[in-house]
Short mmCIF file of C-alpha atoms and ligand atoms in Angstrom, two decimals:
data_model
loop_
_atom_site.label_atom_id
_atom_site.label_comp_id
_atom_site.label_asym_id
_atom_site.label_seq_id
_atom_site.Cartn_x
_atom_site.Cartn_y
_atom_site.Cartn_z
CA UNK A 44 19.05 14.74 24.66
CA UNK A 45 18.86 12.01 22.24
CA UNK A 46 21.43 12.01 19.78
CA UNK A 47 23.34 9.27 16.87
CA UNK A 48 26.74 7.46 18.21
CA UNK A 49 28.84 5.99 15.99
CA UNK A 50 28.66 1.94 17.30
CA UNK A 51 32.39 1.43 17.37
CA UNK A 52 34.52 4.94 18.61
CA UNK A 53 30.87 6.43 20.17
CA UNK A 54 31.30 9.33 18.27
CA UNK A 55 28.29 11.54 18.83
CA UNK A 56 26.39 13.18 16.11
CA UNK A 57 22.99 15.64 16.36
CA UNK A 58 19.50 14.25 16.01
CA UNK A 59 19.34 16.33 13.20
CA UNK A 60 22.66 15.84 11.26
CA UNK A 61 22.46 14.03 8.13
CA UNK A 62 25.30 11.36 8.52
CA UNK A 63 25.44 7.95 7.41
CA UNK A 64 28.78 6.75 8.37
CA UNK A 65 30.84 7.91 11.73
CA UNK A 66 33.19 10.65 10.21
CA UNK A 67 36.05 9.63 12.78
CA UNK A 68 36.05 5.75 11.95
CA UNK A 69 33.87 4.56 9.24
CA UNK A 70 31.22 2.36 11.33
CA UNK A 71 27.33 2.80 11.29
CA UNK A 72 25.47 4.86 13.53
CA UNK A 73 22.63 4.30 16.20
CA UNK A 74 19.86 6.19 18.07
CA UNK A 75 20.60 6.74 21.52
CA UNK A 76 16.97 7.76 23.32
CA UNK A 77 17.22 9.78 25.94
CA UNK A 78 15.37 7.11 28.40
CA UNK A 79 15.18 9.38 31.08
CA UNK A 80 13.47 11.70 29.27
CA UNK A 81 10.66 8.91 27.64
CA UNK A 82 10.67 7.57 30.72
CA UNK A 83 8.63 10.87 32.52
CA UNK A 84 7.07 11.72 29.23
CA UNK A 85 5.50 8.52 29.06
CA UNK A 86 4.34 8.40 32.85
CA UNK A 87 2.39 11.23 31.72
CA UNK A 88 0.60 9.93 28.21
CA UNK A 89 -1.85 8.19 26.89
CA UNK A 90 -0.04 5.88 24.92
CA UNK A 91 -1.52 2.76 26.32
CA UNK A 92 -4.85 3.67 25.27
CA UNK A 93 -4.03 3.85 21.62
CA UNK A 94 -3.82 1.24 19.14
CA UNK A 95 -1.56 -0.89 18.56
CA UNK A 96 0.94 0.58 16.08
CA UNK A 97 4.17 2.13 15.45
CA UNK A 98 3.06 5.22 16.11
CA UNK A 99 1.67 4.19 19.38
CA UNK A 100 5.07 4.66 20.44
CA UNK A 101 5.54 7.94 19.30
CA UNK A 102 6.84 9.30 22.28
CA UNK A 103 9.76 6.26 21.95
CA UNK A 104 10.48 7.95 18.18
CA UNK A 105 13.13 10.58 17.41
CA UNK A 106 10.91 12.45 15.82
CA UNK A 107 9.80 16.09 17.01
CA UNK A 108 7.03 16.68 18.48
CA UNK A 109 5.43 19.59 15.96
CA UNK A 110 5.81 16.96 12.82
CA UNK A 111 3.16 15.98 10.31
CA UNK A 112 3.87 11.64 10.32
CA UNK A 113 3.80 10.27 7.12
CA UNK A 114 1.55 7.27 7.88
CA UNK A 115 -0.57 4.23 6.45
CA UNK A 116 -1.66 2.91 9.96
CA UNK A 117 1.86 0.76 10.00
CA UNK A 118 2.57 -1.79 12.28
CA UNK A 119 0.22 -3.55 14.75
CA UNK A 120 0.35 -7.33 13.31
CA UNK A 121 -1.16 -10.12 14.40
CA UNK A 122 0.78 -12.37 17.15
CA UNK A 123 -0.84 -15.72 15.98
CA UNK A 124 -0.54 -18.64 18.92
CA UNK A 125 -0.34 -21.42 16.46
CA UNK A 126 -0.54 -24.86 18.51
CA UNK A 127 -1.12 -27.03 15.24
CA UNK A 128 2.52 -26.13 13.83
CA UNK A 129 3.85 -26.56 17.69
CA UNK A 130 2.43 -29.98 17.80
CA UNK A 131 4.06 -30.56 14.45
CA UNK A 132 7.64 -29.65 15.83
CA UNK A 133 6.79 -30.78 18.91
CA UNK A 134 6.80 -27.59 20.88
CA UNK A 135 4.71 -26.44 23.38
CA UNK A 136 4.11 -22.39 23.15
CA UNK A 137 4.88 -20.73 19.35
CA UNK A 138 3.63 -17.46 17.96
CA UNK A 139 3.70 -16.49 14.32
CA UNK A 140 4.38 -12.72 14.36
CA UNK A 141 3.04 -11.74 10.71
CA UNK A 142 4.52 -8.78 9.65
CA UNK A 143 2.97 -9.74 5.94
CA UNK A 144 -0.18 -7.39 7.51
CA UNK A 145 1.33 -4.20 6.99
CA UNK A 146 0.35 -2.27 4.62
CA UNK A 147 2.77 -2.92 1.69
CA UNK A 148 3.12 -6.33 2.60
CA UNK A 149 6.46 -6.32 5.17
CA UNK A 150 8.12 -5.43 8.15
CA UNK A 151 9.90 -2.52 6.23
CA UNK A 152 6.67 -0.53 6.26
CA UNK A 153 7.43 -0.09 10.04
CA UNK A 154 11.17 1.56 9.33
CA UNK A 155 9.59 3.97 6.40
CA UNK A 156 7.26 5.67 8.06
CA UNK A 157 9.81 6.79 10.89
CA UNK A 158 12.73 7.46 7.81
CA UNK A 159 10.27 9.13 5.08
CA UNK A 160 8.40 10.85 7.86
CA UNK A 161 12.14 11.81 9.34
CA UNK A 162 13.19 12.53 6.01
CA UNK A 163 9.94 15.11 5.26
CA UNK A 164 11.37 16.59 8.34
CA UNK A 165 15.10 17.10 7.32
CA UNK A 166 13.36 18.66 3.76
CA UNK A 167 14.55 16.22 1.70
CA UNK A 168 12.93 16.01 -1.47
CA UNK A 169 14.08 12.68 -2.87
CA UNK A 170 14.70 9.97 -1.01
CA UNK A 171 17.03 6.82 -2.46
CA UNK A 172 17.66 3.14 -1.75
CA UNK A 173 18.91 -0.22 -2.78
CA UNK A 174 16.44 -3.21 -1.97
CA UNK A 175 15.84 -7.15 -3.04
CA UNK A 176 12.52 -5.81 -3.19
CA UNK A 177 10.39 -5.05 -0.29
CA UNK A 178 12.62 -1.81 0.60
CA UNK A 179 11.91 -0.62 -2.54
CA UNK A 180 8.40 -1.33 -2.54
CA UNK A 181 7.71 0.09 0.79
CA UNK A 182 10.08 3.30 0.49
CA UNK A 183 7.80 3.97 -3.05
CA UNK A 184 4.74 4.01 -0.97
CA UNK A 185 5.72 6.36 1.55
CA UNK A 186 7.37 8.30 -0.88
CA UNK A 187 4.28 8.73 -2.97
CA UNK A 188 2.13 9.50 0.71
CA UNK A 189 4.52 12.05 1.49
CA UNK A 190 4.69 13.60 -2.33
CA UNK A 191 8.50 13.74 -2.72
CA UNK A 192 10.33 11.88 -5.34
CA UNK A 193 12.25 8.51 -4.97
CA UNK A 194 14.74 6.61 -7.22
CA UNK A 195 15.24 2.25 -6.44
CA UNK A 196 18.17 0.76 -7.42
CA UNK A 197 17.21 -3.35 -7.91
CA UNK A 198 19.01 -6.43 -8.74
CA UNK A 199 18.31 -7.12 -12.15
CA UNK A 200 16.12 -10.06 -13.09
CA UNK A 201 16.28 -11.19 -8.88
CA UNK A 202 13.22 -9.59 -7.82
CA UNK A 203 9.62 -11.15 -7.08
CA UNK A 204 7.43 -9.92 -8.87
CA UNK A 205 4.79 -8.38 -6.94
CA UNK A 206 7.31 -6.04 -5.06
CA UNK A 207 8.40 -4.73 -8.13
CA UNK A 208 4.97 -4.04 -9.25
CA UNK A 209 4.90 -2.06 -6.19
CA UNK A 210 7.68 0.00 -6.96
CA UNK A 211 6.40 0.71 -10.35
CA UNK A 212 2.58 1.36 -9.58
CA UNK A 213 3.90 4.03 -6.21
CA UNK A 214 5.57 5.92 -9.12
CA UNK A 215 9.41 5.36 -8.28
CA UNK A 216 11.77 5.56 -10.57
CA UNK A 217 13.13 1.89 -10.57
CA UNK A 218 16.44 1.14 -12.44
CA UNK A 219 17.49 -2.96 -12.65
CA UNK A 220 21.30 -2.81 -12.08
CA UNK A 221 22.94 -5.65 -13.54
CA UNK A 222 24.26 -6.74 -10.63
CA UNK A 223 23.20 -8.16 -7.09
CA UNK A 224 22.16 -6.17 -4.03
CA UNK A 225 25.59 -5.66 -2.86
CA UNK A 226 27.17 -3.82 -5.51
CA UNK A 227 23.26 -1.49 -5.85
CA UNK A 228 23.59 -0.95 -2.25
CA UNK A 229 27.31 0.34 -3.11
CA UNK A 230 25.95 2.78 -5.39
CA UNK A 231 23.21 4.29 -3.43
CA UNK A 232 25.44 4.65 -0.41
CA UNK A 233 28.23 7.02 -3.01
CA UNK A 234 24.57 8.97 -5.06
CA UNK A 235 23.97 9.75 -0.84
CA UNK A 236 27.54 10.75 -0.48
CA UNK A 237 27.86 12.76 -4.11
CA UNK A 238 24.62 14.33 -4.36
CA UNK A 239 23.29 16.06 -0.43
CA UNK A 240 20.11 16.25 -2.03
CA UNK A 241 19.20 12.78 -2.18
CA UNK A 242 18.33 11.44 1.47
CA UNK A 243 19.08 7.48 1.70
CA UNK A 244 16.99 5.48 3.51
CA UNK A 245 18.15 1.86 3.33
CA UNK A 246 18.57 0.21 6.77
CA UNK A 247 22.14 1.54 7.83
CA UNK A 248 20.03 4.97 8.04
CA UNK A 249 19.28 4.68 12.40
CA UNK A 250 15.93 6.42 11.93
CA UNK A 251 14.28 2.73 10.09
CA UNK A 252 15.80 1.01 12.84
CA UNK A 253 13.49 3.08 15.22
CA UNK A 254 10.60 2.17 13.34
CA UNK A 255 11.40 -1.32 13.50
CA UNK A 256 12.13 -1.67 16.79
CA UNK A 257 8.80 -1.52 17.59
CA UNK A 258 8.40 -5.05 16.86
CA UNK A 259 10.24 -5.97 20.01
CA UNK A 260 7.86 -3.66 21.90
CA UNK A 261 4.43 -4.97 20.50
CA UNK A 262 5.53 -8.63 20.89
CA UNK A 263 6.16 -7.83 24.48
CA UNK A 264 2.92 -6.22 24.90
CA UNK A 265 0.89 -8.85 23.09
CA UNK A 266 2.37 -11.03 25.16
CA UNK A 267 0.80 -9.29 28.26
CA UNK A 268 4.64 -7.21 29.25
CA UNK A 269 6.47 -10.44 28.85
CA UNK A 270 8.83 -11.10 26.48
CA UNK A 271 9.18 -14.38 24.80
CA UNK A 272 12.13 -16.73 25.75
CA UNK A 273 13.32 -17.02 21.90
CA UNK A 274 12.39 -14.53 19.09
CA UNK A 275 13.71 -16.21 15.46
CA UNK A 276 13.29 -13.91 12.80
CA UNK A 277 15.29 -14.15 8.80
CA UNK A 278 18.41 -12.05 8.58
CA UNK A 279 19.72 -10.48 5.56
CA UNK A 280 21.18 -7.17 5.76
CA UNK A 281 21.10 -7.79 8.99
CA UNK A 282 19.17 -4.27 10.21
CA UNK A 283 15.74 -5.83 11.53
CA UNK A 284 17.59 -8.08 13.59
CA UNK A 285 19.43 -5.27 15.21
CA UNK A 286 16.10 -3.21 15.39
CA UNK A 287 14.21 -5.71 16.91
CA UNK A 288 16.74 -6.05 19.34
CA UNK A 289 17.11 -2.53 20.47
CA UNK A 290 13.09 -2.50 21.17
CA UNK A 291 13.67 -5.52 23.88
CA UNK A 292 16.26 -4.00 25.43
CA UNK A 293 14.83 -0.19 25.64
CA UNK A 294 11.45 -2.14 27.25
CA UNK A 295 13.82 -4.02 29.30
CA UNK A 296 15.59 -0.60 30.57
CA UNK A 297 12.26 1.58 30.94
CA UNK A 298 11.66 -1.16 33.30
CA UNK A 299 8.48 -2.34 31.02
CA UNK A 300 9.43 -5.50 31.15
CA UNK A 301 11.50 -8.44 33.32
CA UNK A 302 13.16 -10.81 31.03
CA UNK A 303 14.92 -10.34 27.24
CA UNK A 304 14.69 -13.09 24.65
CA UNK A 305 17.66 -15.24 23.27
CA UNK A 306 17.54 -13.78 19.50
CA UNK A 307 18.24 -16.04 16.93
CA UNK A 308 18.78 -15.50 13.04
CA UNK A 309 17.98 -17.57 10.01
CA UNK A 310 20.13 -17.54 7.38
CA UNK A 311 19.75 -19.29 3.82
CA UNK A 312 22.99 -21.67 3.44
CA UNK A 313 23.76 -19.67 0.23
CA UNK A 314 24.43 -16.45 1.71
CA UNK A 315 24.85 -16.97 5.61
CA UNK A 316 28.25 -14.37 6.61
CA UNK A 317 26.53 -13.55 10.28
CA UNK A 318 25.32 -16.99 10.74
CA UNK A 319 28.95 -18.84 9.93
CA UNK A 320 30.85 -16.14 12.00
CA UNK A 321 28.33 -17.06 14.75
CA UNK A 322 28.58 -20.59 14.36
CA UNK A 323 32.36 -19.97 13.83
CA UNK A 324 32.85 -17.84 17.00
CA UNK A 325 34.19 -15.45 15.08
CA UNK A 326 34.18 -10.95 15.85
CA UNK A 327 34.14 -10.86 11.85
CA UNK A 328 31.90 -11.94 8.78
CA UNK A 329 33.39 -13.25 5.87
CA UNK A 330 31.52 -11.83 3.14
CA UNK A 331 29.86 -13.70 0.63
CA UNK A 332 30.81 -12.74 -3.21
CA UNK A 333 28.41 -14.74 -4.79
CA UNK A 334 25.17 -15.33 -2.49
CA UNK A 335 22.30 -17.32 -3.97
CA UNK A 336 19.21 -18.55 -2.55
CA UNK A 337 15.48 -18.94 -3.55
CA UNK A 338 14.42 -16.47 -0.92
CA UNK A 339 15.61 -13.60 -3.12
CA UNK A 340 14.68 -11.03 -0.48
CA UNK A 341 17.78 -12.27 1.96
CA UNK A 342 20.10 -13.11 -1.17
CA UNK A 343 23.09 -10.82 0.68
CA UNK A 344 26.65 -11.28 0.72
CA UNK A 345 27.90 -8.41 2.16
CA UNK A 346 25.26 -7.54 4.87
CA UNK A 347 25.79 -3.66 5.90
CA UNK A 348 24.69 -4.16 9.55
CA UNK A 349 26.72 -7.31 10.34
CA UNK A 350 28.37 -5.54 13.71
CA UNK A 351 24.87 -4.86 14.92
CA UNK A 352 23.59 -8.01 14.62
CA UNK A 353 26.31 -10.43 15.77
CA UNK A 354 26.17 -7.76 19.01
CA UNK A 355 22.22 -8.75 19.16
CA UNK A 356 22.54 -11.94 18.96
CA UNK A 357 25.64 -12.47 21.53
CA UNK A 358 24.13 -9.95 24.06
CA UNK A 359 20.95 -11.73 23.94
CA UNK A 360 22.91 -15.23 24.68
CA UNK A 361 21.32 -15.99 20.91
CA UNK A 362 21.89 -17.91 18.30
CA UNK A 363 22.10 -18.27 14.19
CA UNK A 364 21.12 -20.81 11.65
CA UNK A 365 21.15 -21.82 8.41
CA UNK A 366 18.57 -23.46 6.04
CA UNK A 367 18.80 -24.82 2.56
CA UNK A 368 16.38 -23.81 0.31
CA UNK A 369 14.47 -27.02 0.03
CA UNK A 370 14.03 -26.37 3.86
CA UNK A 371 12.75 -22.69 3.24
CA UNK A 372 10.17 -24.04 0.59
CA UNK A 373 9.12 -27.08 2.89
CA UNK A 374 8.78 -24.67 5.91
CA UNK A 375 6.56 -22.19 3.43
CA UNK A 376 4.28 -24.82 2.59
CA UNK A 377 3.90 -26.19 5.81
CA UNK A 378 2.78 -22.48 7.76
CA UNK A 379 0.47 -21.97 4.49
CA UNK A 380 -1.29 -25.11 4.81
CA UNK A 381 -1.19 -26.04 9.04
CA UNK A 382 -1.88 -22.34 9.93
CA UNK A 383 -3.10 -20.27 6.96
CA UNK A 384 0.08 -18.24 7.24
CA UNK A 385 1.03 -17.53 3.56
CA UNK A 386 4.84 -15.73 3.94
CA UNK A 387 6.98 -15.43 1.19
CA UNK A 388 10.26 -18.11 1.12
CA UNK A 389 12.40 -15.28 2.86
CA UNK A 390 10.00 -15.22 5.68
CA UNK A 391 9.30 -18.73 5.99
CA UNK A 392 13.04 -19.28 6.71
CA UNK A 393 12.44 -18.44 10.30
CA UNK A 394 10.12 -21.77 10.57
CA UNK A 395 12.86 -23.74 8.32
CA UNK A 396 14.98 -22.29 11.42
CA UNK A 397 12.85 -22.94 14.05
CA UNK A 398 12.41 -26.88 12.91
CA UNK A 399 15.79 -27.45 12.60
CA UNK A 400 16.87 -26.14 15.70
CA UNK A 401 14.44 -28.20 17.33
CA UNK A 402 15.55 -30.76 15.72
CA UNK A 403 19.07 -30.86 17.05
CA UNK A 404 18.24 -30.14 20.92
CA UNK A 405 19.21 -26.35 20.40
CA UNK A 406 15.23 -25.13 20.88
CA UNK A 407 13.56 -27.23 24.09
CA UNK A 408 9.70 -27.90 23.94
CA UNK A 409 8.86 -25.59 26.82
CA UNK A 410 10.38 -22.44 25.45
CA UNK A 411 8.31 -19.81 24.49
CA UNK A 412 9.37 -19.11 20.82
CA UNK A 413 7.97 -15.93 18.59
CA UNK A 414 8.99 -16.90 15.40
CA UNK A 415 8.73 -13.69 12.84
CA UNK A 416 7.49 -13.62 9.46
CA UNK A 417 8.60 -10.89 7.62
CA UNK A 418 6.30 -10.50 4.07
CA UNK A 419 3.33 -11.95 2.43
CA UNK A 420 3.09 -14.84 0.54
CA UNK A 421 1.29 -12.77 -2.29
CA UNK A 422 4.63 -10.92 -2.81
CA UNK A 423 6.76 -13.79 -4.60
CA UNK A 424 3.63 -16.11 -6.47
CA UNK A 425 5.53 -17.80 -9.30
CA UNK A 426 7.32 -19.68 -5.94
CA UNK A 427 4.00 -20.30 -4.46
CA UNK A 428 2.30 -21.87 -7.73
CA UNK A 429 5.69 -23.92 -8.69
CA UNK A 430 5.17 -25.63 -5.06
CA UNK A 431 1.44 -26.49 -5.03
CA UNK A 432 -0.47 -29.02 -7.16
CA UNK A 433 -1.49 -27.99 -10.41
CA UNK A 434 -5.38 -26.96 -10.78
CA UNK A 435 -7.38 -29.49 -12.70
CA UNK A 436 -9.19 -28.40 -15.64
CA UNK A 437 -12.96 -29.23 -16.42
CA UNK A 438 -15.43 -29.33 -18.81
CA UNK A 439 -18.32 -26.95 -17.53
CA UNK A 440 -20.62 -29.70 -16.20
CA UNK A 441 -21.82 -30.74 -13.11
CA UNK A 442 -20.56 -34.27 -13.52
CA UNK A 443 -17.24 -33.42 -14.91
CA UNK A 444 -16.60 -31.68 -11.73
CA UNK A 445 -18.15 -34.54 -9.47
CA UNK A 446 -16.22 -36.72 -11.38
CA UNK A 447 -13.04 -34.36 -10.27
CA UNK A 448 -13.85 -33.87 -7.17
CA UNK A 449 -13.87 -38.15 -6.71
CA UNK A 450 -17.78 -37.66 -5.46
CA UNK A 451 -20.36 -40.22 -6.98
CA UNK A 452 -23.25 -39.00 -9.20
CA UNK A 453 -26.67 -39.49 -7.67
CA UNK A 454 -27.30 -40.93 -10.95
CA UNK A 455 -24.45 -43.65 -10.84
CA UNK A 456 -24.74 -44.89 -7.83
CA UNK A 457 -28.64 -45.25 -8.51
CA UNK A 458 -27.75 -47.46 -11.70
CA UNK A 459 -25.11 -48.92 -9.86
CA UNK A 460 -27.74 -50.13 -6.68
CA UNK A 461 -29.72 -51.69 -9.84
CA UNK A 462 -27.14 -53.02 -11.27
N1 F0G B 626 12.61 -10.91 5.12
C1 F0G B 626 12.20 -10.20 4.08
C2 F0G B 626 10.89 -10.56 3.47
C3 F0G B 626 13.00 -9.14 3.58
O1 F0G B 626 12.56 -8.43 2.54
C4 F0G B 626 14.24 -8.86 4.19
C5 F0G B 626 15.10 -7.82 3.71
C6 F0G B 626 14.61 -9.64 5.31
C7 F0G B 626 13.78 -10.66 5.74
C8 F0G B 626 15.87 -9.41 6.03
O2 F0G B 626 15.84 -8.26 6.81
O3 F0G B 626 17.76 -7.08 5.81
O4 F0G B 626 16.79 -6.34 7.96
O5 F0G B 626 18.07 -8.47 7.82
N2 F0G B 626 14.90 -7.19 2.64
C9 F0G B 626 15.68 -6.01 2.20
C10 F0G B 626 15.05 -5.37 1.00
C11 F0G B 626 17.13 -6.23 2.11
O6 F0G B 626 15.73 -4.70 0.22
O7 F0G B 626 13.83 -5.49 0.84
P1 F0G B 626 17.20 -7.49 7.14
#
């Protein structure tokens, strides 16, 4: 039977308990799949003839078998090969794995459908969390698709804008806590204690890390049941990291695949706990009072699943970074205007990762590296217009825009011939 262990004393709690925190010792929970089980259920299914998408892998999902899914065709993203940004950082085999194609715009859409859907199935009828923005955006979609209530708690004045127009258009009751994450992540977690009614779904809740996980599993599929050596993806509360983690290793141990890939995490210098205990070889984050950084989506002191991720990233002989923000912004650009890729500055950090670690012999040039982008460009555009070039202006007349443009008039260059 699949059940939720606490990740420190193993405590073991029902698939159908509503817990956050292990009641012996404090620590987060995970999913433990009964492998055996998937293992003959899948021998049996379909599941390779269906699209790719999270809920390809339903029979991989804690989720029973009788339940409506709340759904907006999540997951399935495009694995981009992209051999002009290689050549630029002189590497050989790169994939952009843009999870800005979901349908609110991130990776988080992944993790809601399995909590809201999980949540519809505990009968909760308002669901809670505290986000830098995409959380919030995403849980006030599904929230909306699955008619039951939900309440955002937001940094105040440190949210892009388009993900909080997303949280306001889907309905949810948004309050700006003058504050940072942190401390709105404290509150939400003692509402979920206080008030049973009120179902929390920010990442230390196990059931988005099962939607998430499917990452790792489509990556190894796109990449014909391989996965890549490296997979570099932006940590900030530190849950996808762990997710994407846990889908490697369950392919690895349904025997789907052969190898696992060295997981590495990008932190932005202003708020990098997991990436300085890494780099510090230490068991413990220091956490950040203070964190700053333009890529407001990862701007974390205190990151929830810090355990989970240092575990990922030392099981998978991984590593973690740090970029400044002048990196983040460079790295943005750069994907936008070599690939097409438009990510927002959280996402981009991955790149501003992947460069650097190239840079000082960490990455060779014959790995295969999956770098993951985690939410479109289109979410954050007051960053994206205060890095490009300004447009230019013109009269409306043809050789006002010629003259823009640098193109000679027919006209001119006839006089000029005579001349
Ligand atoms: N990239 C983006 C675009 C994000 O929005 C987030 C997290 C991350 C990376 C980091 O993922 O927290 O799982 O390590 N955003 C959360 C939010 C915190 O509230 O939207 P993580």
């Amino acid at each position: 039977m699949s059940h939720q262990e606490c990740i420190n004393c193993h405590a073991k709690y029902e698939i159908d308990e509503i817990v956050y925190f292990c009641e012996k010792c404090g620590d987060i929970l995970e999913i433990k799949l009964d492998l055996t089980n998937v293992a003959e259920t899948i021998k049996n299914s379909e599941w390779k003839k269906t699209p790719l998408s999270v809920w390809r892998y339903r029979n991989f999902m804690p989720i029973h078998e009788a339940t409506k899914l709340v759904t907006l065709n999540e997951g399935g993203t495009g694995l981009h090969r992209s051999d002009r940004l290689a050549a630029e950082l002189g590497l050989t085999n790169l994939w952009v794995k843009n999870e800005g194609e979901n349908p609110t715009g991130s990776f988080k859409d992944r993790g809601m459908t399995v909590g809201v859907t999980k949540a519809v199935e505990l009968g909760a009828r308002h669901v809670i969390c505290a986000s830098t923005g995409n959380t919030s955006a995403s849980l006030a979609a599904y929230a909306a698709r699955a008619g039951i209530k939900c309440t955002v708690l937001i940094p105040s004045g440190k949210i892009a804008y388009g993900k909080l127009s997303q949280a306001m258009i889907h309905g949810a009751k948004v309050l700006q806590v003058r504050g940072n994450f942190d401390e709105a992540l404290e509150f939400v977690l003692k509402l979920a204690e206080k008030h049973k009614s009120i179902y929390l779904l920010n990442s230390i809740n196990p059931f988005r890390i099962e939607g998430q996980k499917s990452l790792g599993y489509e990556v190894c599929e796109q990449l014909n049941y391989e996965a890549p050596d490296r997979l570099i993806v932006p940590v900030g509360n530190a849950g996808n990291i762990s997710a994407i983690w846990k889908g490697f290793s369950e392919f690895y141990k349904l025997g789907l695949i052969k190898n696992l890939p060295n997981m590495t995490g990008i932190q932005a210098s202003g708020s990098a706990p997991i990436a300085q205990a890494i780099k510090g070889h230490k068991d413990k984050i220091v956490p950040v009072a203070k964190p700053e950084t333009v890529a407001t989506a990862i701007r974390i002191g205190a990151p929830v699943s810090w355990k989970k991720a240092i575990n990922a990233i030392r099981e998978s002989h991984g590593t973690a970074e740090t970029v400044t923000d002048e990196e983040i912004l460079d790295a943005q650009k750069m994907l936008a205007r070599i690939e097409g890729i438009f990510v927002e500055p959280a996402s981009a950090s991955s790149i501003a990762g992947l460069k650097k670690l190239v840079r000082n012999g960490i990455i060779n040039k014959d790995e295969r590296v999956v770098c993951v982008t985690t939410g479109h460009g289109l979410k954050d555009p007051d960053t994206a217009i205060s890095l490009s070039e300004k447009p230019v202006e013109v009269d409306a007349e043809m050789s006002a825009i010629e003259n823009a443009l640098g193109l000679e008039t027919p006209l001119a260059t006839a006089y000029a011939r005579w001349k």
